[in-house]
Coordinates of C-alpha atoms in Angstrom, one line a residue:
X1 CA 1.6 6.2 14.4
X2 CA 5.4 5.9 14.2
X3 CA 7.7 8.9 15.3
X4 CA 10.7 9.2 13.3
X5 CA 13.6 10.4 15.6
X6 CA 16.0 12.8 14.9
X7 CA 19.4 11.8 13.7
X8 CA 21.9 13.6 15.7
X9 CA 25.1 13.5 13.9
X10 CA 28.3 16.0 13.6
X11 CA 29.5 16.0 10.2
X12 CA 32.8 17.7 10.0
X13 CA 33.4 19.9 6.9
X14 CA 36.7 18.2 6.1
X15 CA 34.8 15.0 5.2
X16 CA 35.9 15.6 1.7
X17 CA 39.5 16.4 2.4
X18 CA 39.1 19.9 1.2
X19 CA 38.6 23.5 2.2
X20 CA 35.6 24.3 4.0
X21 CA 34.3 26.3 1.2
X22 CA 34.9 23.5 -1.3
X23 CA 33.5 21.0 1.2
X24 CA 30.2 23.0 1.6
X25 CA 29.9 23.2 -2.2
X26 CA 30.3 19.5 -2.6
X27 CA 27.8 19.1 0.1
X28 CA 25.5 21.1 -1.9
X29 CA 26.3 18.9 -5.2
X30 CA 25.7 15.6 -3.3
X31 CA 22.1 16.9 -2.3
X32 CA 21.1 18.2 -5.7
X33 CA 22.2 15.1 -7.3
X34 CA 20.0 13.3 -4.7
X35 CA 17.0 15.5 -5.3
X36 CA 17.4 15.8 -9.2
X37 CA 18.3 11.8 -9.7
X38 CA 16.2 10.5 -7.0
X39 CA 13.4 12.4 -5.0
X40 CA 11.9 14.3 -8.0
X41 CA 11.7 11.3 -10.2
X42 CA 10.4 9.1 -7.4
X43 CA 7.4 11.5 -6.4
X44 CA 6.8 12.0 -10.2
X45 CA 6.3 8.3 -10.8
X46 CA 4.2 8.0 -7.5
X47 CA 2.0 10.6 -9.3
X48 CA 1.7 9.0 -12.5
X49 CA 0.9 5.6 -10.9
X50 CA -1.7 7.2 -8.6
X51 CA -3.1 9.0 -11.5
X52 CA -3.5 5.6 -13.4
X53 CA -5.0 4.2 -10.3
X54 CA -7.5 6.6 -10.1
X55 CA -8.6 6.2 -13.9
X56 CA -8.6 2.4 -13.3
X57 CA -11.1 3.0 -10.3
X58 CA -13.3 5.2 -12.5
X59 CA -13.4 2.5 -15.1
X60 CA -14.3 -0.3 -12.7
X61 CA -17.1 2.0 -11.2
X62 CA -18.7 2.7 -14.6
X63 CA -18.5 -0.8 -15.8
X64 CA -18.0 -3.4 -13.0
X65 CA -16.3 -6.5 -13.8
X66 CA -13.6 -9.1 -12.8
X67 CA -11.4 -8.0 -15.6
X68 CA -11.6 -4.2 -14.2
X69 CA -11.2 -5.3 -10.7
X70 CA -8.1 -7.2 -11.7
X71 CA -6.8 -4.2 -13.5
X72 CA -7.4 -1.9 -10.5
X73 CA -5.7 -4.4 -8.0
X74 CA -2.6 -4.4 -10.5
X75 CA -2.6 -0.6 -10.4
X76 CA -2.7 -0.6 -6.7
X77 CA 0.2 -3.1 -6.4
X78 CA 2.2 -0.9 -8.9
X79 CA 1.4 2.3 -6.9
X80 CA 2.3 0.6 -3.6
X81 CA 5.8 -0.2 -5.0
X82 CA 5.9 3.5 -6.3
X83 CA 5.0 4.7 -2.8
X84 CA 7.4 2.5 -1.3
X85 CA 10.4 3.8 -3.1
X86 CA 9.4 7.6 -2.6
X87 CA 8.4 7.1 1.1
X88 CA 11.9 6.9 2.4
X89 CA 11.9 10.6 2.1
X90 CA 9.5 11.3 4.6
X91 CA 10.5 14.9 5.3
X92 CA 9.7 18.1 3.3
X93 CA 6.6 18.4 1.3
X94 CA 5.3 15.0 2.2
X95 CA 5.0 16.1 5.9
X96 CA 3.0 19.1 5.1
X97 CA -0.7 18.8 5.9
X98 CA -0.4 15.5 7.3
X99 CA 0.2 14.1 3.9
X100 CA 2.6 11.3 5.1
X101 CA 0.0 9.9 7.4
X102 CA -3.0 10.5 4.9
X103 CA -1.2 8.7 2.1
X104 CA -0.3 5.7 4.6
X105 CA -1.8 5.4 7.9
X106 CA 0.1 2.5 9.3
X107 CA 0.7 0.6 11.5
X108 CA -3.0 0.5 12.8
X109 CA -2.3 -1.4 16.1
X110 CA -5.8 -1.1 17.5
X111 CA -7.6 -1.3 14.1
X112 CA -9.0 2.4 14.6
X113 CA -8.5 3.0 10.9
X114 CA -10.0 -0.3 9.7
X115 CA -13.1 0.4 11.9
X116 CA -13.4 3.7 10.6
X117 CA -13.2 2.5 6.9
X118 CA -15.9 -0.4 7.7
X119 CA -18.2 2.1 9.3
X120 CA -18.0 4.4 6.1
X121 CA -18.6 1.3 4.0
X122 CA -21.7 0.5 6.3
X123 CA -23.0 3.9 6.4
X124 CA -22.5 5.1 3.0
X125 CA -22.0 8.6 4.0
X126 CA -22.2 10.6 0.8
X127 CA -19.2 12.8 1.9
X128 CA -17.1 9.9 1.6
X129 CA -17.2 9.7 -2.2
X130 CA -16.3 13.3 -2.5
X131 CA -12.4 13.7 -2.7
X132 CA -12.5 17.2 -1.3
X133 CA -14.5 16.2 1.9
X134 CA -12.6 13.0 2.2
X135 CA -9.4 15.1 2.5
X136 CA -10.7 16.6 5.7
X137 CA -11.7 13.4 7.3
X138 CA -9.7 11.1 9.6
X139 CA -6.1 10.4 7.9
X140 CA -6.9 6.4 8.1
X141 CA -9.9 6.8 5.7
X142 CA -8.0 8.3 2.7
X143 CA -4.9 6.6 1.9
X144 CA -3.4 3.2 0.7
X145 CA -4.6 1.3 3.9
X146 CA -8.3 2.4 3.3
X147 CA -8.2 1.6 -0.5
X148 CA -6.6 -1.6 0.3
X149 CA -9.4 -2.8 2.3
X150 CA -11.9 -1.6 -0.5
X151 CA -10.1 -3.5 -3.2
X152 CA -9.2 -6.6 -1.0
X153 CA -10.9 -6.6 2.3
X154 CA -14.4 -8.4 3.2
X155 CA -17.0 -7.6 0.7
X156 CA -14.6 -6.6 -2.2
X157 CA -16.1 -9.2 -4.5
X158 CA -19.0 -6.8 -4.8
X159 CA -17.0 -4.5 -6.9
X160 CA -17.5 -7.0 -10.0
X161 CA -21.0 -6.2 -10.0
X162 CA -23.6 -3.3 -9.3
X163 CA -25.0 -4.3 -6.1
X164 CA -22.9 -2.0 -4.2
X165 CA -21.9 1.2 -6.0
X166 CA -20.9 3.2 -2.5
X167 CA -17.8 0.7 -2.2
X168 CA -16.5 1.6 -5.5
X169 CA -17.4 5.4 -5.5
X170 CA -15.8 5.6 -2.2
X171 CA -12.6 3.7 -3.4
X172 CA -12.5 6.0 -6.3
X173 CA -12.5 9.0 -3.9
X174 CA -9.7 7.5 -1.8
X175 CA -7.6 7.0 -5.1
X176 CA -8.1 10.6 -6.2
X177 CA -7.2 11.7 -3.0
X178 CA -3.9 9.8 -3.2
X179 CA -3.5 11.3 -6.6
X180 CA -4.0 14.8 -5.5
X181 CA -1.3 14.4 -2.5
X182 CA 1.1 12.9 -4.8
X183 CA 0.9 15.5 -7.6
X184 CA 1.1 18.2 -4.6
X185 CA 4.3 16.9 -3.6
X186 CA 5.8 16.2 -6.7
X187 CA 5.0 19.9 -7.7
X188 CA 6.4 21.3 -4.2
X189 CA 9.7 19.4 -4.8
X190 CA 9.9 21.0 -8.1
X191 CA 9.2 24.8 -7.1
X192 CA 12.4 26.8 -7.7
X193 CA 12.1 28.5 -4.4
X194 CA 10.7 25.3 -2.4
X195 CA 11.9 22.9 -0.2
X196 CA 14.5 21.5 -2.5
X197 CA 16.1 24.8 -2.9
X198 CA 16.5 25.0 1.0
X199 CA 18.0 21.5 1.2
X200 CA 20.5 21.9 -1.4
X201 CA 21.4 25.5 -0.6
X202 CA 22.2 25.5 3.0
X203 CA 23.6 28.6 4.9
X204 CA 23.4 30.9 7.9
X205 CA 20.3 32.4 6.7
X206 CA 18.8 29.2 6.0
X207 CA 16.1 28.2 8.7
X208 CA 16.3 24.6 8.0
X209 CA 19.9 23.8 7.0
X210 CA 22.5 26.2 8.3
X211 CA 25.5 24.4 6.6
X212 CA 26.3 21.5 4.4
X213 CA 26.9 19.4 7.3
X214 CA 23.3 19.6 8.4
X215 CA 22.1 19.1 4.6
X216 CA 24.2 15.8 4.3
X217 CA 23.3 14.6 7.7
X218 CA 19.6 14.6 6.4
X219 CA 20.6 12.4 3.7
X220 CA 22.7 10.1 5.8
X221 CA 19.8 9.9 8.2
X222 CA 17.5 8.6 5.5
X223 CA 19.8 5.5 5.0
X224 CA 20.2 4.9 8.7
X225 CA 16.4 5.4 9.9
X226 CA 15.0 3.7 6.9
X227 CA 16.8 0.7 7.0
X228 CA 16.0 0.4 10.7
X229 CA 12.4 1.0 9.9
X230 CA 12.3 -1.7 7.3
X231 CA 13.9 -4.2 9.4
X232 CA 12.5 -3.6 12.8
X233 CA 9.2 -2.1 12.1
X234 CA 8.2 -3.5 8.8
X235 CA 9.7 -7.0 8.8
X236 CA 10.0 -7.8 12.5
X237 CA 6.5 -6.7 13.0
X238 CA 5.2 -10.0 11.7
X239 CA 8.2 -12.1 11.3
X240 CA 9.0 -13.8 14.7
X241 CA 12.2 -15.4 16.1
X242 CA 10.4 -18.8 15.6
X243 CA 7.3 -19.7 13.7
X244 CA 4.8 -19.6 16.6
X245 CA 5.7 -16.0 17.2
X246 CA 4.8 -14.8 13.7
X247 CA 1.9 -12.4 13.2
X248 CA 1.0 -12.5 9.6
X249 CA -1.9 -10.2 10.0
X250 CA 0.5 -7.4 11.3
X251 CA 2.3 -7.2 8.0
X252 CA 1.9 -4.3 6.1
X253 CA -0.4 -4.7 2.9
X254 CA -1.2 -8.4 3.9
X255 CA -4.5 -8.3 2.4
X256 CA -3.4 -7.5 -1.3
X257 CA -0.3 -9.6 -0.9
X258 CA 1.9 -6.6 -1.3
X259 CA 3.9 -7.2 1.9
X260 CA 7.3 -8.2 0.0
X261 CA 6.6 -6.1 -2.7
X262 CA 6.7 -3.0 -0.3
X263 CA 9.9 -4.1 1.3
X264 CA 11.4 -4.5 -2.2
X265 CA 10.2 -1.0 -3.1
X266 CA 11.8 0.4 0.1
X267 CA 15.1 -0.9 -0.6
X268 CA 15.0 -0.3 -4.2
X269 CA 14.5 3.4 -3.0
X270 CA 17.4 3.5 -0.7
X271 CA 19.7 2.2 -3.4
X272 CA 18.4 4.6 -6.1
X273 CA 19.1 7.5 -3.8
X274 CA 22.4 6.3 -2.6
X275 CA 23.4 5.9 -6.3
X276 CA 21.9 9.2 -7.4
X277 CA 23.6 11.3 -4.6
X278 CA 27.1 9.8 -5.3
X279 CA 27.7 9.7 -1.7
X280 CA 30.1 6.9 -1.8
X281 CA 32.4 8.8 -4.2
X282 CA 33.1 11.3 -1.2
X283 CA 34.7 8.4 0.8
X284 CA 38.4 8.0 1.0
X285 CA 39.8 6.2 -1.7
X286 CA 40.7 3.3 0.5
X287 CA 37.2 3.0 1.6
X288 CA 35.4 3.2 -1.7
X289 CA 34.8 -0.4 -1.6
X290 CA 31.9 0.2 0.9
X291 CA 29.9 2.0 -1.6
X292 CA 29.9 -0.8 -4.1
X293 CA 29.1 -3.4 -1.3
X294 CA 26.4 -1.3 -0.1
X295 CA 24.9 -1.2 -3.9
X296 CA 25.4 -4.9 -4.2
X297 CA 23.7 -5.7 -1.0
X298 CA 20.6 -3.4 -1.5
X299 CA 20.2 -4.8 -5.1
X300 CA 20.4 -8.4 -3.6
X301 CA 17.7 -7.3 -0.9
X302 CA 15.6 -6.0 -3.7
X303 CA 15.7 -9.5 -5.6
X304 CA 15.2 -11.4 -2.4
X305 CA 12.0 -9.4 -1.9
X306 CA 10.8 -9.6 -5.0
X307 CA 11.0 -13.4 -5.2
X308 CA 8.6 -13.7 -2.4
X309 CA 5.2 -14.2 -3.9
X310 CA 1.7 -15.0 -2.6
X311 CA -0.2 -14.7 0.8
X312 CA 2.1 -13.6 3.6
X313 CA 0.8 -16.4 6.1
X314 CA 1.8 -19.0 3.6
X315 CA 5.2 -17.6 3.0
X316 CA 5.9 -17.8 6.8
X317 CA 4.8 -21.6 6.7
X318 CA 7.0 -22.3 3.9
X319 CA 10.5 -23.1 5.1
X320 CA 11.9 -22.1 1.7
X321 CA 10.2 -18.7 1.6
X322 CA 10.7 -18.1 5.4
X323 CA 14.4 -18.6 4.7
X324 CA 14.2 -15.8 2.1
X325 CA 12.5 -13.5 4.6
X326 CA 15.4 -14.3 7.3
X327 CA 17.9 -13.7 4.5
X328 CA 16.3 -10.3 3.8
X329 CA 16.6 -9.5 7.6
X330 CA 20.3 -10.4 7.5
X331 CA 21.0 -8.3 4.6
X332 CA 19.3 -5.2 6.2
X333 CA 21.2 -5.9 9.4
X334 CA 24.3 -6.0 7.4
X335 CA 23.5 -2.6 5.7
X336 CA 22.7 -0.7 8.9
X337 CA 26.2 -2.0 10.2
X338 CA 28.1 -0.8 6.9
X339 CA 26.3 2.4 6.7
X340 CA 25.3 3.3 10.3
X341 CA 28.7 2.4 11.7
X342 CA 31.5 2.0 9.1
X343 CA 30.4 4.6 6.6
X344 CA 29.7 7.3 9.0
X345 CA 33.0 6.4 10.8
X346 CA 34.9 7.3 7.4
X347 CA 33.0 10.5 7.5
X348 CA 33.8 11.2 10.9
X349 CA 30.2 11.1 11.8
X350 CA 29.2 10.2 15.4
X351 CA 25.8 8.8 15.6
X352 CA 23.6 9.4 18.6
X353 CA 20.2 8.8 17.2
X354 CA 17.6 6.8 19.0
X355 CA 15.4 4.1 17.7
X356 CA 12.1 4.3 15.9
X357 CA 9.4 4.0 18.4
X358 CA 5.6 4.0 18.5
X359 CA 2.9 5.4 20.5

């Protein structure tokens, strides 16, 4: 699994050109806007989609048909997009109880998760259809990756009939587990005395954020680390420098044709968070153009990803579509420079962070 490295930044209180007390208050305002304007709505939206996905799974199990399978697959794609937006906030409640890995176990470089899911389907272990018992099993068996294989992997066509009820029951349990985790995370972000209060109210007695500098650093780290993750892990994990170096089956959600959908969701989340926090308003007047440029490039990145449809292996062999992926890569690189170098410089930050790496 990926290890998200810590972002080491030193953010001077003078970033806003005001007194330390006023700067601390403004930092808290930035974080509170990020929480109210993005984090809470994003995880609430994920919960709603996961709930709809679970309901669709139950309908499929009760009355198997191609129509119901198509409905579930559509809900799966919608949930992937919602998760891709929300997952950029990979700290706080989502980190508790291994929820991050349980929601999405990826990359699965040695196919460990895939083998576990295939074994569960072959063995038809009754505990795999119980959401409560499933929650205690391997992280790879209970998230979006497992459900994708159920719905789109080998043998998925059996879901249109009644010959393999176990597969549908297991898929319903996985969906229910995703729904439970999404609901728990959403509720945790809304607790008056929960993680949100710690992030938005830094201080000497705060165990996580001792001052406004550390709180805003957490936010800036989201933009820097997530852009790096999207470009270097999600995209370059399958897009080679040359066509012969492509690895389409290393692409996230390749079975369900949701690779580009997920990339779009990631950038849409980054844009929504950046806009909600109004971090750009804290820039000096002569540097405010950066905020608009960041927003425009993120919107362009989302639009580019959304324009890519169909199987990712065919996308890679279609010159026009491949060019869109390469354009998407250029956008993320430009954004990394704009945020990770120029915006941080305006704020007086010194970025000493290491790249995302794997085991």
